[in-house]
């Protein structure tokens, strides 16, 4: 059967997985999990069985259920044909993972819904602070590693992480213009079909007023 | 030359890398970065050039400098002989990465020094809350995946992440006894030499009063 993605249109981690499926040309079904409605559909016992962290995404694939977007992306890469999402060279692979983890461990977790709900009224400044802190580190790294894309001239998992993080940054009113390499890469990547079809503005659960 | 680990005895992410080196039997040098002294030695311009995130670890290896512990561990695994740190089977690899990322993205970042410094006086409750939240998810996952170790009977990157996270949990007074699988795995792993020689109580920069 086709893989099933349990995700949310605006979740950056769900978007990562959608990009990976699109780049690999894998057909999949989406079962939306509304993180806001009914107090959060990720909190139901039914969903908790799919992902005990009560976060999106969760992916049913090849008879198993996986969570954590980078684990899912690397599983897709290792089991599906199509363009590789990590380069063959070990040093370039390490750079791709370093950039991916800088975003996935160093920036995104601090804007996760269950974290900013705990922060409360100051969530906008909190999120801006940690995105800026992360982008200040990411910019000089990308200056060294980037060609056309984050690491050299091939699209990789690093790019898959970058674009949804820039989207988050814009939601939290971070001035991405301060980071010229990040801005350039994001613009180049948004020209690519896999990044467009997977965009939060074009998903089955995108509300009409946010639809492209 | 030998790899150089820039780390801190008590940093859980530095400990992860020390375990990986020990499991692989790789000799390396340590250059301690004291996260507390002088307002934090990770904040110097000199260190920032090694890791723009101004965190430990940073590793100089094979003529390049890497940060982000899971990227470093997978680089070591892919370039060094010795026992593999990720299993050969793609589904088991995905489980190892899922568990590793649950800890490295879902738990640890919320107790990072620069985060809890921003939280201030409530940092103990804050850290307990997010460690408990993570362990409540990790426990049922490990119940399904674990054999002798986190995924089956071979030591993997998931184990490398688990033990330092349990050490952190104990520092923040989390009752690990509530999580019997986590507790059992942690105890089994602490019997292994690679986890012992890399322990925070036995590093060059361990203060005398914390030395084993």
mmCIF file of C-alpha atoms in Angstrom:
data_model
loop_
_atom_site.group_PDB
_atom_site.id
_atom_site.type_symbol
_atom_site.label_atom_id
_atom_site.label_comp_id
_atom_site.label_asym_id
_atom_site.label_seq_id
_atom_site.Cartn_x
_atom_site.Cartn_y
_atom_site.Cartn_z
ATOM 1 C CA UNK A 1 0.000 0.000 0.000
ATOM 2 C CA UNK A 2 0.891 3.675 -0.310
ATOM 3 C CA UNK A 3 2.534 5.334 2.679
ATOM 4 C CA UNK A 4 0.193 7.394 4.875
ATOM 5 C CA UNK A 5 1.398 10.732 6.197
ATOM 6 C CA UNK A 6 -0.313 11.949 9.352
ATOM 7 C CA UNK A 7 0.563 15.637 9.291
ATOM 8 C CA UNK A 8 -0.606 19.220 9.424
ATOM 9 C CA UNK A 9 -0.394 21.693 6.561
ATOM 10 C CA UNK A 10 1.587 24.295 8.524
ATOM 11 C CA UNK A 11 3.851 21.973 10.533
ATOM 12 C CA UNK A 12 7.414 22.471 9.332
ATOM 13 C CA UNK A 13 8.310 18.873 10.205
ATOM 14 C CA UNK A 14 5.364 17.568 8.159
ATOM 15 C CA UNK A 15 6.445 19.773 5.251
ATOM 16 C CA UNK A 16 9.946 18.236 5.393
ATOM 17 C CA UNK A 17 8.467 14.770 4.823
ATOM 18 C CA UNK A 18 6.200 16.028 2.016
ATOM 19 C CA UNK A 19 9.243 17.491 0.232
ATOM 20 C CA UNK A 20 11.109 14.196 0.553
ATOM 21 C CA UNK A 21 8.203 12.214 -0.898
ATOM 22 C CA UNK A 22 7.903 14.734 -3.740
ATOM 23 C CA UNK A 23 11.630 14.704 -4.560
ATOM 24 C CA UNK A 24 11.602 10.899 -4.640
ATOM 25 C CA UNK A 25 8.377 10.782 -6.653
ATOM 26 C CA UNK A 26 6.652 8.633 -4.029
ATOM 27 C CA UNK A 27 2.834 8.668 -4.081
ATOM 28 C CA UNK A 28 1.328 8.831 -0.599
ATOM 29 C CA UNK A 29 -1.921 9.562 1.204
ATOM 30 C CA UNK A 30 -2.425 12.305 3.752
ATOM 31 C CA UNK A 31 -4.475 12.025 6.936
ATOM 32 C CA UNK A 32 -4.577 15.521 8.419
ATOM 33 C CA UNK A 33 -4.160 15.979 12.177
ATOM 34 C CA UNK A 34 -5.438 19.412 13.188
ATOM 35 C CA UNK A 35 -3.112 20.694 15.913
ATOM 36 C CA UNK A 36 -5.549 23.435 16.983
ATOM 37 C CA UNK A 37 -9.089 22.063 16.524
ATOM 38 C CA UNK A 38 -10.766 20.120 19.368
ATOM 39 C CA UNK A 39 -7.905 21.236 21.661
ATOM 40 C CA UNK A 40 -5.449 19.447 19.357
ATOM 41 C CA UNK A 41 -6.176 16.192 17.536
ATOM 42 C CA UNK A 42 -2.592 15.029 18.194
ATOM 43 C CA UNK A 43 -3.587 14.579 21.842
ATOM 44 C CA UNK A 44 -6.129 11.777 21.233
ATOM 45 C CA UNK A 45 -5.342 8.257 22.427
ATOM 46 C CA UNK A 46 -5.746 7.069 18.840
ATOM 47 C CA UNK A 47 -3.017 9.401 17.578
ATOM 48 C CA UNK A 48 -0.805 8.789 20.595
ATOM 49 C CA UNK A 49 -0.587 5.133 19.506
ATOM 50 C CA UNK A 50 0.908 6.331 16.194
ATOM 51 C CA UNK A 51 3.295 8.843 17.747
ATOM 52 C CA UNK A 52 3.675 8.767 21.535
ATOM 53 C CA UNK A 53 5.297 12.233 21.370
ATOM 54 C CA UNK A 54 1.857 13.531 20.261
ATOM 55 C CA UNK A 55 3.431 15.528 17.460
ATOM 56 C CA UNK A 56 3.203 15.429 13.713
ATOM 57 C CA UNK A 57 4.330 13.855 11.511
ATOM 58 C CA UNK A 58 3.804 10.137 11.867
ATOM 59 C CA UNK A 59 4.217 7.984 8.776
ATOM 60 C CA UNK A 60 2.810 4.522 8.162
ATOM 61 C CA UNK A 61 5.123 2.895 5.649
ATOM 62 C CA UNK A 62 6.101 -0.651 4.700
ATOM 63 C CA UNK A 63 4.110 -2.126 7.579
ATOM 64 C CA UNK A 64 5.683 0.034 10.261
ATOM 65 C CA UNK A 65 4.987 3.429 11.841
ATOM 66 C CA UNK A 66 7.758 5.980 12.069
ATOM 67 C CA UNK A 67 7.987 9.405 13.626
ATOM 68 C CA UNK A 68 10.752 12.037 13.749
ATOM 69 C CA UNK A 69 10.993 13.636 10.327
ATOM 70 C CA UNK A 70 14.731 13.144 9.715
ATOM 71 C CA UNK A 71 14.450 9.446 10.531
ATOM 72 C CA UNK A 72 11.537 9.204 8.070
ATOM 73 C CA UNK A 73 13.399 11.118 5.347
ATOM 74 C CA UNK A 74 16.497 8.934 5.639
ATOM 75 C CA UNK A 75 14.332 5.802 5.598
ATOM 76 C CA UNK A 76 12.651 7.019 2.407
ATOM 77 C CA UNK A 77 16.080 7.801 0.949
ATOM 78 C CA UNK A 78 17.481 4.377 1.795
ATOM 79 C CA UNK A 79 14.507 2.376 0.516
ATOM 80 C CA UNK A 80 13.248 4.310 -2.545
ATOM 81 C CA UNK A 81 14.836 4.945 -5.936
ATOM 82 C CA UNK A 82 15.157 8.447 -7.327
ATOM 83 C CA UNK A 83 17.596 11.268 -6.566
ATOM 84 C CA UNK A 84 19.583 10.708 -3.388
ATOM 85 C CA UNK A 85 18.736 13.004 -0.488
ATOM 86 C CA UNK A 86 22.160 12.597 1.090
ATOM 87 C CA UNK A 87 25.361 12.785 -0.967
ATOM 88 C CA UNK A 88 27.614 9.741 -1.394
ATOM 89 C CA UNK A 89 30.755 11.406 0.006
ATOM 90 C CA UNK A 90 31.005 10.944 3.822
ATOM 91 C CA UNK A 91 32.194 14.526 4.492
ATOM 92 C CA UNK A 92 29.388 16.008 2.397
ATOM 93 C CA UNK A 93 26.912 13.669 4.136
ATOM 94 C CA UNK A 94 28.204 14.921 7.488
ATOM 95 C CA UNK A 95 27.708 18.532 6.368
ATOM 96 C CA UNK A 96 24.154 17.753 5.258
ATOM 97 C CA UNK A 97 23.416 16.152 8.611
ATOM 98 C CA UNK A 98 25.121 18.978 10.530
ATOM 99 C CA UNK A 99 22.936 21.588 8.815
ATOM 100 C CA UNK A 100 19.809 19.441 9.147
ATOM 101 C CA UNK A 101 20.432 18.872 12.861
ATOM 102 C CA UNK A 102 21.296 22.522 13.494
ATOM 103 C CA UNK A 103 17.752 23.268 12.298
ATOM 104 C CA UNK A 104 15.983 20.161 13.619
ATOM 105 C CA UNK A 105 17.618 20.165 17.079
ATOM 106 C CA UNK A 106 18.925 23.721 17.430
ATOM 107 C CA UNK A 107 16.069 25.869 16.131
ATOM 108 C CA UNK A 108 12.760 24.111 15.412
ATOM 109 C CA UNK A 109 12.194 22.420 18.818
ATOM 110 C CA UNK A 110 12.078 25.815 20.497
ATOM 111 C CA UNK A 111 9.092 26.878 18.365
ATOM 112 C CA UNK A 112 7.268 23.626 18.733
ATOM 113 C CA UNK A 113 3.619 24.162 19.638
ATOM 114 C CA UNK A 114 3.835 22.446 23.020
ATOM 115 C CA UNK A 115 6.838 24.609 23.926
ATOM 116 C CA UNK A 116 5.457 28.010 22.929
ATOM 117 C CA UNK A 117 2.160 27.131 24.597
ATOM 118 C CA UNK A 118 4.181 26.882 27.819
ATOM 119 C CA UNK A 119 5.940 30.196 27.107
ATOM 120 C CA UNK A 120 2.585 31.960 26.726
ATOM 121 C CA UNK A 121 2.328 35.682 25.983
ATOM 122 C CA UNK A 122 6.005 36.136 25.080
ATOM 123 C CA UNK A 123 6.001 33.404 22.448
ATOM 124 C CA UNK A 124 6.676 35.775 19.545
ATOM 125 C CA UNK A 125 9.849 37.292 21.062
ATOM 126 C CA UNK A 126 10.950 33.878 22.343
ATOM 127 C CA UNK A 127 10.642 32.357 18.882
ATOM 128 C CA UNK A 128 12.324 35.291 17.143
ATOM 129 C CA UNK A 129 15.214 35.120 19.597
ATOM 130 C CA UNK A 130 15.955 31.460 18.951
ATOM 131 C CA UNK A 131 15.419 31.627 15.195
ATOM 132 C CA UNK A 132 17.790 34.613 14.973
ATOM 133 C CA UNK A 133 20.312 32.834 17.168
ATOM 134 C CA UNK A 134 20.147 29.773 14.901
ATOM 135 C CA UNK A 135 20.283 31.720 11.638
ATOM 136 C CA UNK A 136 23.310 33.690 12.875
ATOM 137 C CA UNK A 137 25.105 30.340 13.147
ATOM 138 C CA UNK A 138 23.634 28.826 9.997
ATOM 139 C CA UNK A 139 24.565 31.733 7.722
ATOM 140 C CA UNK A 140 28.401 31.387 8.027
ATOM 141 C CA UNK A 141 28.133 27.577 7.785
ATOM 142 C CA UNK A 142 26.096 27.798 4.582
ATOM 143 C CA UNK A 143 28.515 30.382 3.181
ATOM 144 C CA UNK A 144 31.158 27.655 3.351
ATOM 145 C CA UNK A 145 29.109 24.641 2.226
ATOM 146 C CA UNK A 146 26.649 26.051 -0.323
ATOM 147 C CA UNK A 147 26.788 25.937 -4.057
ATOM 148 C CA UNK A 148 23.469 26.213 -5.818
ATOM 149 C CA UNK A 149 21.915 24.559 -2.765
ATOM 150 C CA UNK A 150 22.855 24.109 0.919
ATOM 151 C CA UNK A 151 25.683 21.648 0.302
ATOM 152 C CA UNK A 152 27.158 21.944 -3.176
ATOM 153 C CA UNK A 153 24.913 21.776 -6.206
ATOM 154 C CA UNK A 154 22.669 18.834 -5.343
ATOM 155 C CA UNK A 155 19.439 19.098 -3.370
ATOM 156 C CA UNK A 156 19.711 17.307 -0.030
ATOM 157 C CA UNK A 157 18.065 16.812 3.355
ATOM 158 C CA UNK A 158 19.650 20.125 4.408
ATOM 159 C CA UNK A 159 17.517 21.947 1.835
ATOM 160 C CA UNK A 160 14.483 19.979 2.983
ATOM 161 C CA UNK A 161 15.054 21.380 6.473
ATOM 162 C CA UNK A 162 15.946 24.921 5.411
ATOM 163 C CA UNK A 163 12.846 25.948 3.470
ATOM 164 C CA UNK A 164 10.244 25.059 6.147
ATOM 165 C CA UNK A 165 12.427 26.781 8.773
ATOM 166 C CA UNK A 166 12.517 29.995 6.705
ATOM 167 C CA UNK A 167 8.725 29.739 6.368
ATOM 168 C CA UNK A 168 8.530 29.523 10.190
ATOM 169 C CA UNK A 169 10.901 32.471 10.525
ATOM 170 C CA UNK A 170 8.622 34.571 8.340
ATOM 171 C CA UNK A 171 5.573 33.542 10.393
ATOM 172 C CA UNK A 172 7.421 34.806 13.477
ATOM 173 C CA UNK A 173 8.394 38.066 11.689
ATOM 174 C CA UNK A 174 12.135 37.398 11.588
ATOM 175 C CA UNK A 175 13.893 39.616 9.012
ATOM 176 C CA UNK A 176 15.372 36.907 6.772
ATOM 177 C CA UNK A 177 17.040 39.648 4.671
ATOM 178 C CA UNK A 178 19.740 39.817 7.357
ATOM 179 C CA UNK A 179 20.902 36.368 6.187
ATOM 180 C CA UNK A 180 21.776 36.702 2.478
ATOM 181 C CA UNK A 181 22.882 33.097 1.928
ATOM 182 C CA UNK A 182 19.802 31.673 3.654
ATOM 183 C CA UNK A 183 17.611 34.045 1.652
ATOM 184 C CA UNK A 184 19.243 33.155 -1.670
ATOM 185 C CA UNK A 185 19.028 29.398 -1.073
ATOM 186 C CA UNK A 186 15.411 29.615 0.053
ATOM 187 C CA UNK A 187 14.446 31.545 -3.072
ATOM 188 C CA UNK A 188 16.257 29.090 -5.350
ATOM 189 C CA UNK A 189 14.603 26.103 -3.652
ATOM 190 C CA UNK A 190 11.125 27.576 -3.822
ATOM 191 C CA UNK A 191 11.465 27.524 -7.624
ATOM 192 C CA UNK A 192 11.555 23.724 -7.541
ATOM 193 C CA UNK A 193 8.334 21.797 -8.046
ATOM 194 C CA UNK A 194 8.831 19.410 -5.107
ATOM 195 C CA UNK A 195 9.006 22.395 -2.756
ATOM 196 C CA UNK A 196 5.941 23.988 -4.384
ATOM 197 C CA UNK A 197 3.532 21.028 -4.391
ATOM 198 C CA UNK A 198 4.417 20.300 -0.757
ATOM 199 C CA UNK A 199 3.944 23.919 0.376
ATOM 200 C CA UNK A 200 1.610 24.595 3.343
ATOM 201 C CA UNK A 201 -0.590 26.721 1.071
ATOM 202 C CA UNK A 202 -1.450 23.725 -1.124
ATOM 203 C CA UNK A 203 -2.369 20.858 1.196
ATOM 204 C CA UNK A 204 -5.701 19.033 1.629
ATOM 205 C CA UNK A 205 -6.124 20.594 5.086
ATOM 206 C CA UNK A 206 -5.051 24.140 4.124
ATOM 207 C CA UNK A 207 -7.824 26.535 5.185
ATOM 208 C CA UNK A 208 -9.340 28.488 2.290
ATOM 209 C CA UNK A 209 -7.965 31.847 3.448
ATOM 210 C CA UNK A 210 -4.381 30.530 3.397
ATOM 211 C CA UNK A 211 -4.707 28.626 0.132
ATOM 212 C CA UNK A 212 -2.463 29.628 -2.791
ATOM 213 C CA UNK B 1 46.381 13.254 13.060
ATOM 214 C CA UNK B 2 44.042 12.168 15.815
ATOM 215 C CA UNK B 3 40.596 13.767 15.971
ATOM 216 C CA UNK B 4 40.213 16.602 18.488
ATOM 217 C CA UNK B 5 37.035 16.791 20.554
ATOM 218 C CA UNK B 6 36.162 20.227 21.884
ATOM 219 C CA UNK B 7 33.709 19.336 24.645
ATOM 220 C CA UNK B 8 32.711 19.664 28.255
ATOM 221 C CA UNK B 9 32.713 16.837 30.774
ATOM 222 C CA UNK B 10 29.043 17.255 31.729
ATOM 223 C CA UNK B 11 27.588 18.088 28.301
ATOM 224 C CA UNK B 12 25.337 15.227 27.222
ATOM 225 C CA UNK B 13 26.077 15.920 23.537
ATOM 226 C CA UNK B 14 29.839 15.767 24.191
ATOM 227 C CA UNK B 15 29.354 12.497 26.051
ATOM 228 C CA UNK B 16 27.528 11.042 23.043
ATOM 229 C CA UNK B 17 30.582 11.655 20.867
ATOM 230 C CA UNK B 18 32.943 10.234 23.512
ATOM 231 C CA UNK B 19 30.867 7.026 23.624
ATOM 232 C CA UNK B 20 31.008 6.715 19.819
ATOM 233 C CA UNK B 21 34.791 7.133 19.777
ATOM 234 C CA UNK B 22 35.119 4.576 22.581
ATOM 235 C CA UNK B 23 32.830 2.004 20.908
ATOM 236 C CA UNK B 24 34.785 2.367 17.655
ATOM 237 C CA UNK B 25 38.144 2.242 19.452
ATOM 238 C CA UNK B 26 39.201 5.595 17.978
ATOM 239 C CA UNK B 27 41.960 7.435 19.845
ATOM 240 C CA UNK B 28 41.310 11.181 20.117
ATOM 241 C CA UNK B 29 42.427 14.265 22.002
ATOM 242 C CA UNK B 30 40.184 16.422 24.154
ATOM 243 C CA UNK B 31 40.305 20.209 24.374
ATOM 244 C CA UNK B 32 37.890 21.152 27.166
ATOM 245 C CA UNK B 33 35.574 24.141 26.706
ATOM 246 C CA UNK B 34 34.311 25.286 30.090
ATOM 247 C CA UNK B 35 30.683 26.338 29.612
ATOM 248 C CA UNK B 36 30.568 28.173 32.960
ATOM 249 C CA UNK B 37 34.031 29.693 33.570
ATOM 250 C CA UNK B 38 34.832 33.183 32.226
ATOM 251 C CA UNK B 39 31.120 33.608 31.405
ATOM 252 C CA UNK B 40 31.314 30.592 29.069
ATOM 253 C CA UNK B 41 34.359 29.751 26.935
ATOM 254 C CA UNK B 42 32.037 28.649 24.102
ATOM 255 C CA UNK B 43 31.226 32.337 23.570
ATOM 256 C CA UNK B 44 34.763 33.364 22.495
ATOM 257 C CA UNK B 45 35.378 34.382 18.868
ATOM 258 C CA UNK B 46 37.972 31.617 18.665
ATOM 259 C CA UNK B 47 35.435 28.923 19.562
ATOM 260 C CA UNK B 48 32.701 30.480 17.457
ATOM 261 C CA UNK B 49 34.888 29.835 14.404
ATOM 262 C CA UNK B 50 34.797 26.106 15.275
ATOM 263 C CA UNK B 51 31.072 25.987 16.034
ATOM 264 C CA UNK B 52 29.024 29.062 15.152
ATOM 265 C CA UNK B 53 26.194 27.749 17.380
ATOM 266 C CA UNK B 54 28.578 28.359 20.333
ATOM 267 C CA UNK B 55 27.774 24.968 21.764
ATOM 268 C CA UNK B 56 29.783 21.860 22.445
ATOM 269 C CA UNK B 57 30.818 19.570 20.922
ATOM 270 C CA UNK B 58 32.885 20.528 17.911
ATOM 271 C CA UNK B 59 35.137 17.892 16.400
ATOM 272 C CA UNK B 60 38.177 18.432 14.188
ATOM 273 C CA UNK B 61 38.527 15.291 12.106
ATOM 274 C CA UNK B 62 40.055 14.371 8.750
ATOM 275 C CA UNK B 63 40.832 18.011 7.941
ATOM 276 C CA UNK B 64 37.322 19.301 8.590
ATOM 277 C CA UNK B 65 35.400 20.636 11.580
ATOM 278 C CA UNK B 66 32.006 19.176 12.412
ATOM 279 C CA UNK B 67 29.377 20.040 14.977
ATOM 280 C CA UNK B 68 26.002 18.487 15.889
ATOM 281 C CA UNK B 69 26.678 15.255 17.737
ATOM 282 C CA UNK B 70 24.524 12.908 15.624
ATOM 283 C CA UNK B 71 26.188 14.154 12.425
ATOM 284 C CA UNK B 72 29.578 13.514 14.043
ATOM 285 C CA UNK B 73 28.588 10.037 15.273
ATOM 286 C CA UNK B 74 27.289 8.974 11.855
ATOM 287 C CA UNK B 75 30.447 10.354 10.203
ATOM 288 C CA UNK B 76 32.585 8.312 12.608
ATOM 289 C CA UNK B 77 30.415 5.273 11.883
ATOM 290 C CA UNK B 78 30.709 5.662 8.118
ATOM 291 C CA UNK B 79 34.477 6.262 8.064
ATOM 292 C CA UNK B 80 35.878 4.054 10.857
ATOM 293 C CA UNK B 81 36.055 0.284 11.217
ATOM 294 C CA UNK B 82 34.725 -1.459 14.314
ATOM 295 C CA UNK B 83 31.214 -2.312 15.445
ATOM 296 C CA UNK B 84 28.525 -0.518 13.448
ATOM 297 C CA UNK B 85 26.594 2.159 15.344
ATOM 298 C CA UNK B 86 23.544 1.855 13.068
ATOM 299 C CA UNK B 87 22.138 -1.538 12.045
ATOM 300 C CA UNK B 88 22.244 -2.725 8.418
ATOM 301 C CA UNK B 89 18.472 -3.239 8.098
ATOM 302 C CA UNK B 90 16.697 -0.030 6.948
ATOM 303 C CA UNK B 91 13.738 -0.431 9.332
ATOM 304 C CA UNK B 92 16.015 -1.003 12.310
ATOM 305 C CA UNK B 93 18.139 1.986 11.184
ATOM 306 C CA UNK B 94 14.982 4.089 11.076
ATOM 307 C CA UNK B 95 14.071 2.990 14.598
ATOM 308 C CA UNK B 96 17.552 3.884 15.830
ATOM 309 C CA UNK B 97 17.283 7.322 14.228
ATOM 310 C CA UNK B 98 13.716 7.815 15.515
ATOM 311 C CA UNK B 99 14.814 7.151 19.103
ATOM 312 C CA UNK B 100 17.993 9.215 18.701
ATOM 313 C CA UNK B 101 16.041 12.171 17.278
ATOM 314 C CA UNK B 102 13.297 11.896 19.882
ATOM 315 C CA UNK B 103 16.046 12.556 22.447
ATOM 316 C CA UNK B 104 18.244 14.903 20.386
ATOM 317 C CA UNK B 105 15.408 17.067 19.019
ATOM 318 C CA UNK B 106 12.530 16.341 21.386
ATOM 319 C CA UNK B 107 14.143 16.407 24.824
ATOM 320 C CA UNK B 108 17.742 17.618 25.024
ATOM 321 C CA UNK B 109 17.370 21.014 23.262
ATOM 322 C CA UNK B 110 14.951 22.165 25.947
ATOM 323 C CA UNK B 111 17.600 21.704 28.655
ATOM 324 C CA UNK B 112 20.380 23.273 26.672
ATOM 325 C CA UNK B 113 22.329 25.815 28.745
ATOM 326 C CA UNK B 114 21.378 28.792 26.566
ATOM 327 C CA UNK B 115 17.698 27.854 26.839
ATOM 328 C CA UNK B 116 17.483 27.317 30.587
ATOM 329 C CA UNK B 117 19.508 30.502 31.150
ATOM 330 C CA UNK B 118 16.634 32.289 29.412
ATOM 331 C CA UNK B 119 14.059 30.452 31.558
ATOM 332 C CA UNK B 120 15.788 31.592 34.741
ATOM 333 C CA UNK B 121 14.468 30.685 38.175
ATOM 334 C CA UNK B 122 12.022 28.036 36.959
ATOM 335 C CA UNK B 123 14.629 26.068 35.058
ATOM 336 C CA UNK B 124 14.383 22.990 37.276
ATOM 337 C CA UNK B 125 10.584 22.562 36.811
ATOM 338 C CA UNK B 126 10.875 23.472 33.114
ATOM 339 C CA UNK B 127 13.515 20.786 32.538
ATOM 340 C CA UNK B 128 11.677 18.158 34.567
ATOM 341 C CA UNK B 129 8.490 18.842 32.610
ATOM 342 C CA UNK B 130 10.090 18.296 29.198
ATOM 343 C CA UNK B 131 12.200 15.313 30.262
ATOM 344 C CA UNK B 132 9.103 13.622 31.731
ATOM 345 C CA UNK B 133 7.110 14.449 28.599
ATOM 346 C CA UNK B 134 9.842 12.904 26.436
ATOM 347 C CA UNK B 135 10.340 9.833 28.612
ATOM 348 C CA UNK B 136 6.567 9.174 28.646
ATOM 349 C CA UNK B 137 6.818 8.860 24.842
ATOM 350 C CA UNK B 138 10.144 7.048 24.778
ATOM 351 C CA UNK B 139 9.098 4.314 27.241
ATOM 352 C CA UNK B 140 6.375 2.704 25.037
ATOM 353 C CA UNK B 141 8.578 3.032 21.934
ATOM 354 C CA UNK B 142 11.479 1.278 23.654
ATOM 355 C CA UNK B 143 9.126 -1.413 24.966
ATOM 356 C CA UNK B 144 8.489 -2.287 21.306
ATOM 357 C CA UNK B 145 12.010 -1.929 19.894
ATOM 358 C CA UNK B 146 14.293 -3.028 22.715
ATOM 359 C CA UNK B 147 16.055 -6.307 23.217
ATOM 360 C CA UNK B 148 19.171 -6.214 25.337
ATOM 361 C CA UNK B 149 19.638 -2.620 24.131
ATOM 362 C CA UNK B 150 17.407 0.135 22.662
ATOM 363 C CA UNK B 151 16.885 -1.556 19.286
ATOM 364 C CA UNK B 152 17.367 -5.296 19.433
ATOM 365 C CA UNK B 153 20.511 -6.783 20.901
ATOM 366 C CA UNK B 154 23.186 -4.612 19.304
ATOM 367 C CA UNK B 155 24.432 -1.324 20.740
ATOM 368 C CA UNK B 156 23.530 1.598 18.478
ATOM 369 C CA UNK B 157 23.350 5.387 18.266
ATOM 370 C CA UNK B 158 20.035 5.159 20.161
ATOM 371 C CA UNK B 159 21.899 3.803 23.202
ATOM 372 C CA UNK B 160 24.529 6.514 22.774
ATOM 373 C CA UNK B 161 21.732 9.088 23.116
ATOM 374 C CA UNK B 162 19.835 7.356 25.917
ATOM 375 C CA UNK B 163 22.494 7.119 28.612
ATOM 376 C CA UNK B 164 23.537 10.811 28.637
ATOM 377 C CA UNK B 165 19.839 11.800 28.621
ATOM 378 C CA UNK B 166 19.179 9.644 31.682
ATOM 379 C CA UNK B 167 22.206 11.260 33.354
ATOM 380 C CA UNK B 168 20.621 14.672 32.597
ATOM 381 C CA UNK B 169 17.280 13.465 33.944
ATOM 382 C CA UNK B 170 18.943 12.498 37.212
ATOM 383 C CA UNK B 171 20.649 15.898 37.454
ATOM 384 C CA UNK B 172 17.210 17.492 37.123
ATOM 385 C CA UNK B 173 15.748 15.112 39.769
ATOM 386 C CA UNK B 174 13.418 13.228 37.421
ATOM 387 C CA UNK B 175 12.291 9.903 38.923
ATOM 388 C CA UNK B 176 13.649 7.520 36.283
ATOM 389 C CA UNK B 177 12.105 4.600 38.181
ATOM 390 C CA UNK B 178 8.762 5.550 36.574
ATOM 391 C CA UNK B 179 10.184 4.315 33.249
ATOM 392 C CA UNK B 180 11.176 0.668 33.760
ATOM 393 C CA UNK B 181 12.434 0.035 30.218
ATOM 394 C CA UNK B 182 14.541 3.202 30.179
ATOM 395 C CA UNK B 183 15.910 2.313 33.617
ATOM 396 C CA UNK B 184 16.756 -1.265 32.637
ATOM 397 C CA UNK B 185 18.499 -0.243 29.393
ATOM 398 C CA UNK B 186 20.458 2.519 31.121
ATOM 399 C CA UNK B 187 21.693 0.100 33.778
ATOM 400 C CA UNK B 188 22.708 -2.505 31.186
ATOM 401 C CA UNK B 189 24.565 0.089 29.113
ATOM 402 C CA UNK B 190 26.438 1.539 32.092
ATOM 403 C CA UNK B 191 28.035 -1.903 32.538
ATOM 404 C CA UNK B 192 29.815 -1.477 29.202
ATOM 405 C CA UNK B 193 33.356 -0.121 29.194
ATOM 406 C CA UNK B 194 32.774 2.434 26.384
ATOM 407 C CA UNK B 195 30.034 4.057 28.462
ATOM 408 C CA UNK B 196 32.220 4.007 31.585
ATOM 409 C CA UNK B 197 35.441 5.510 30.199
ATOM 410 C CA UNK B 198 33.445 8.285 28.524
ATOM 411 C CA UNK B 199 31.416 9.100 31.664
ATOM 412 C CA UNK B 200 31.345 12.739 32.868
ATOM 413 C CA UNK B 201 32.955 11.659 36.142
ATOM 414 C CA UNK B 202 36.134 10.510 34.365
ATOM 415 C CA UNK B 203 37.115 13.266 31.924
ATOM 416 C CA UNK B 204 40.227 15.499 31.882
ATOM 417 C CA UNK B 205 38.089 18.518 32.838
ATOM 418 C CA UNK B 206 36.006 16.783 35.531
ATOM 419 C CA UNK B 207 36.316 18.817 38.759
ATOM 420 C CA UNK B 208 37.838 16.870 41.655
ATOM 421 C CA UNK B 209 34.620 16.832 43.706
ATOM 422 C CA UNK B 210 32.697 15.139 40.853
ATOM 423 C CA UNK B 211 35.451 12.687 39.939
ATOM 424 C CA UNK B 212 34.716 8.964 40.214
#
